mmCIF file of C-alpha atoms in Angstrom:
data_model
loop_
_atom_site.group_PDB
_atom_site.id
_atom_site.type_symbol
_atom_site.label_atom_id
_atom_site.label_comp_id
_atom_site.label_asym_id
_atom_site.label_seq_id
_atom_site.Cartn_x
_atom_site.Cartn_y
_atom_site.Cartn_z
ATOM 1 C CA MET A 37 0.000 0.000 0.000
ATOM 2 C CA THR A 38 1.395 3.397 -0.957
ATOM 3 C CA MET A 39 0.816 6.316 1.371
ATOM 4 C CA GLU A 40 -0.393 9.464 -0.327
ATOM 5 C CA PRO A 41 1.104 12.655 1.105
ATOM 6 C CA LEU A 42 -1.389 14.390 3.349
ATOM 7 C CA ARG A 43 -2.781 17.704 2.253
ATOM 8 C CA GLY A 44 -1.047 20.517 4.085
ATOM 9 C CA ALA A 45 2.049 18.395 4.885
ATOM 10 C CA GLY A 46 3.968 21.610 5.612
ATOM 11 C CA ASP A 47 1.504 22.084 8.464
ATOM 12 C CA LEU A 48 1.936 18.483 9.624
ATOM 13 C CA ARG A 49 1.414 17.992 13.350
ATOM 14 C CA VAL A 50 2.158 14.768 15.188
ATOM 15 C CA ALA A 51 0.876 13.391 18.508
ATOM 16 C CA VAL A 52 1.208 10.082 20.321
ATOM 17 C CA ILE A 53 -1.448 9.257 22.905
ATOM 18 C CA VAL A 54 -0.998 6.394 25.370
ATOM 19 C CA ASP A 55 -2.633 4.836 28.396
ATOM 20 C CA PRO A 56 -0.641 6.194 31.366
ATOM 21 C CA ASP A 57 -1.431 3.098 33.434
ATOM 22 C CA LEU A 58 0.696 0.818 31.254
ATOM 23 C CA PRO A 59 3.787 -0.664 32.929
ATOM 24 C CA LEU A 60 6.888 1.374 32.057
ATOM 25 C CA GLY A 61 8.381 -1.148 29.617
ATOM 26 C CA LEU A 62 5.113 -1.595 27.731
ATOM 27 C CA LEU A 63 4.594 2.172 27.719
ATOM 28 C CA ALA A 64 8.025 2.705 26.144
ATOM 29 C CA ASN A 65 7.445 -0.077 23.603
ATOM 30 C CA THR A 66 4.022 1.307 22.655
ATOM 31 C CA ILE A 67 5.407 4.811 22.102
ATOM 32 C CA ALA A 68 8.331 3.455 20.069
ATOM 33 C CA ALA A 69 6.150 1.238 17.866
ATOM 34 C CA ILE A 70 3.654 4.035 17.180
ATOM 35 C CA SER A 71 6.470 6.492 16.427
ATOM 36 C CA ILE A 72 8.085 4.089 13.963
ATOM 37 C CA GLY A 73 4.703 3.648 12.271
ATOM 38 C CA LEU A 74 4.191 7.396 11.927
ATOM 39 C CA GLY A 75 7.764 7.910 10.704
ATOM 40 C CA GLY A 76 7.342 5.155 8.140
ATOM 41 C CA CYS A 77 4.332 6.956 6.706
ATOM 42 C CA HIS A 78 6.083 10.330 6.706
ATOM 43 C CA PRO A 79 9.791 9.677 6.095
ATOM 44 C CA ALA A 80 10.465 13.323 5.195
ATOM 45 C CA MET A 81 9.974 14.370 8.830
ATOM 46 C CA SER A 82 12.968 12.361 10.067
ATOM 47 C CA GLY A 83 16.303 10.899 9.129
ATOM 48 C CA LEU A 84 18.071 14.009 7.886
ATOM 49 C CA ARG A 85 21.827 13.431 8.045
ATOM 50 C CA LEU A 86 23.616 15.883 10.337
ATOM 51 C CA ALA A 87 27.290 16.173 11.231
ATOM 52 C CA ASP A 88 28.809 17.891 14.250
ATOM 53 C CA ALA A 89 31.830 20.226 14.240
ATOM 54 C CA LYS A 90 34.212 17.218 14.240
ATOM 55 C CA GLY A 91 32.378 15.448 11.420
ATOM 56 C CA VAL A 92 30.549 12.857 13.556
ATOM 57 C CA ALA A 93 27.466 12.060 11.498
ATOM 58 C CA ILE A 94 24.079 10.986 12.831
ATOM 59 C CA ARG A 95 20.547 10.715 11.562
ATOM 60 C CA ALA A 96 18.302 13.336 13.114
ATOM 61 C CA SER A 97 15.157 12.326 14.933
ATOM 62 C CA ALA A 98 11.869 14.072 14.092
ATOM 63 C CA ASP A 99 11.947 17.554 12.607
ATOM 64 C CA ARG A 100 8.964 18.638 14.709
ATOM 65 C CA PRO A 101 7.730 18.224 18.276
ATOM 66 C CA THR A 102 6.044 14.925 19.060
ATOM 67 C CA PRO A 103 4.044 15.366 22.250
ATOM 68 C CA ILE A 104 3.278 12.229 24.203
ATOM 69 C CA LEU A 105 -0.212 12.672 25.609
ATOM 70 C CA GLN A 106 -2.245 10.504 27.958
ATOM 71 C CA ALA A 107 -5.755 9.093 27.834
ATOM 72 C CA ASP A 108 -7.488 6.202 29.567
ATOM 73 C CA GLY A 109 -8.691 3.153 27.656
ATOM 74 C CA ASP A 110 -12.196 4.428 26.922
ATOM 75 C CA ARG A 111 -10.902 7.758 25.683
ATOM 76 C CA LEU A 112 -8.289 6.029 23.504
ATOM 77 C CA ARG A 113 -10.965 3.826 21.927
ATOM 78 C CA ASN A 114 -13.180 6.897 21.276
ATOM 79 C CA LEU A 115 -10.232 8.830 19.851
ATOM 80 C CA LEU A 116 -9.422 5.926 17.552
ATOM 81 C CA ALA A 117 -13.014 5.793 16.273
ATOM 82 C CA THR A 118 -13.161 9.556 15.721
ATOM 83 C CA ALA A 119 -9.793 9.617 13.948
ATOM 84 C CA ALA A 120 -10.652 6.574 11.803
ATOM 85 C CA ALA A 121 -13.692 8.442 10.484
ATOM 86 C CA GLN A 122 -11.280 11.095 9.166
ATOM 87 C CA GLU A 123 -8.710 8.699 7.698
ATOM 88 C CA ASN A 124 -8.446 10.620 4.415
ATOM 89 C CA ASP A 125 -7.202 13.699 6.257
ATOM 90 C CA LEU A 126 -4.719 12.156 8.692
ATOM 91 C CA THR A 127 -2.423 9.252 9.379
ATOM 92 C CA LEU A 128 -3.638 6.948 12.136
ATOM 93 C CA VAL A 129 -1.434 4.369 13.857
ATOM 94 C CA ALA A 130 -2.973 2.269 16.624
ATOM 95 C CA PHE A 131 -1.401 -0.117 19.097
ATOM 96 C CA PRO A 132 -4.040 -2.545 20.374
ATOM 97 C CA ALA A 133 -3.136 -4.376 23.581
ATOM 98 C CA PHE A 134 -3.128 -7.771 21.876
ATOM 99 C CA ALA A 135 -0.186 -6.615 19.729
ATOM 100 C CA GLY A 136 2.024 -6.642 22.813
ATOM 101 C CA SER A 137 1.599 -10.393 23.189
ATOM 102 C CA LEU A 138 2.658 -11.148 19.609
ATOM 103 C CA HIS A 139 6.337 -11.469 18.781
ATOM 104 C CA GLU A 140 6.293 -11.798 14.987
ATOM 105 C CA PHE A 141 4.797 -9.220 12.643
ATOM 106 C CA ALA A 142 3.481 -12.021 10.423
ATOM 107 C CA GLU A 143 1.427 -13.224 13.387
ATOM 108 C CA TYR A 144 0.056 -9.691 13.932
ATOM 109 C CA GLU A 145 -0.811 -9.436 10.240
ATOM 110 C CA HIS A 146 -2.642 -12.764 10.470
ATOM 111 C CA VAL A 147 -4.533 -11.989 13.703
ATOM 112 C CA PHE A 148 -5.412 -8.331 13.021
ATOM 113 C CA PRO A 149 -8.195 -8.936 10.439
ATOM 114 C CA THR A 150 -9.959 -11.273 12.869
ATOM 115 C CA ARG A 151 -10.269 -8.565 15.541
ATOM 116 C CA THR A 152 -12.505 -5.498 15.838
ATOM 117 C CA LEU A 153 -10.637 -2.497 17.232
ATOM 118 C CA ALA A 154 -13.820 -1.051 18.749
ATOM 119 C CA ASP A 155 -13.926 -4.121 21.016
ATOM 120 C CA GLU A 156 -10.225 -4.163 21.894
ATOM 121 C CA LYS A 157 -8.213 -2.489 24.624
ATOM 122 C CA ILE A 158 -6.114 0.160 22.906
ATOM 123 C CA ASP A 159 -2.730 0.937 24.498
ATOM 124 C CA GLY A 160 -1.910 3.860 22.242
ATOM 125 C CA VAL A 161 -2.723 5.885 19.150
ATOM 126 C CA GLY A 162 -0.504 7.983 16.896
ATOM 127 C CA LEU A 163 -1.802 10.789 14.737
ATOM 128 C CA ALA A 164 -0.245 12.933 12.025
ATOM 129 C CA GLY A 165 -2.095 15.497 9.984
ATOM 130 C CA PRO A 166 -2.979 19.144 9.604
ATOM 131 C CA ALA A 167 -2.313 21.027 12.848
ATOM 132 C CA ARG A 168 -5.893 22.206 13.210
ATOM 133 C CA LEU A 169 -7.296 18.684 12.932
ATOM 134 C CA ILE A 170 -4.761 17.152 15.329
ATOM 135 C CA ARG A 171 -5.385 19.936 17.866
ATOM 136 C CA SER A 172 -9.142 19.356 17.599
ATOM 137 C CA LEU A 173 -8.631 15.654 18.380
ATOM 138 C CA THR A 174 -6.060 16.075 21.157
ATOM 139 C CA GLY A 175 -6.410 19.595 22.542
ATOM 140 C CA SER A 176 -8.029 18.516 25.800
ATOM 141 C CA LEU A 177 -5.485 15.775 26.561
ATOM 142 C CA LYS A 178 -2.703 16.209 29.114
ATOM 143 C CA LEU A 179 0.971 15.546 28.531
ATOM 144 C CA LEU A 180 2.256 12.251 29.853
ATOM 145 C CA ARG A 181 4.376 12.973 32.923
#
């Protein structure tokens, strides 16, 4: 599947929303997996090669802020449903809880079509899209602390 660039990509805003009650390791894994998914859909926002004054080269992380916000399970499920209804205007990456128990992507690919996200516990959601739309979806959420 080829990702079409989102309209207003210059105004691209990113947010990752997670359940703050997840154990620390699962929380970190969820954020990382969602971030990789968003970056894979929008490779232009990361990976720029930079070199320091001594010539040590690295790949830059994201070229824009990526707030990590918090929401409980019900709010995450509602956010996912609302965002999915606007899929043509944004990029949506979800991390359902069952994904954490699978260790091979092929297994996830096989199991995913048999599940209904509206019935699943959602550990996290990633969004990328026009700033106004992302703010409207996440503006009332608090930063994860």
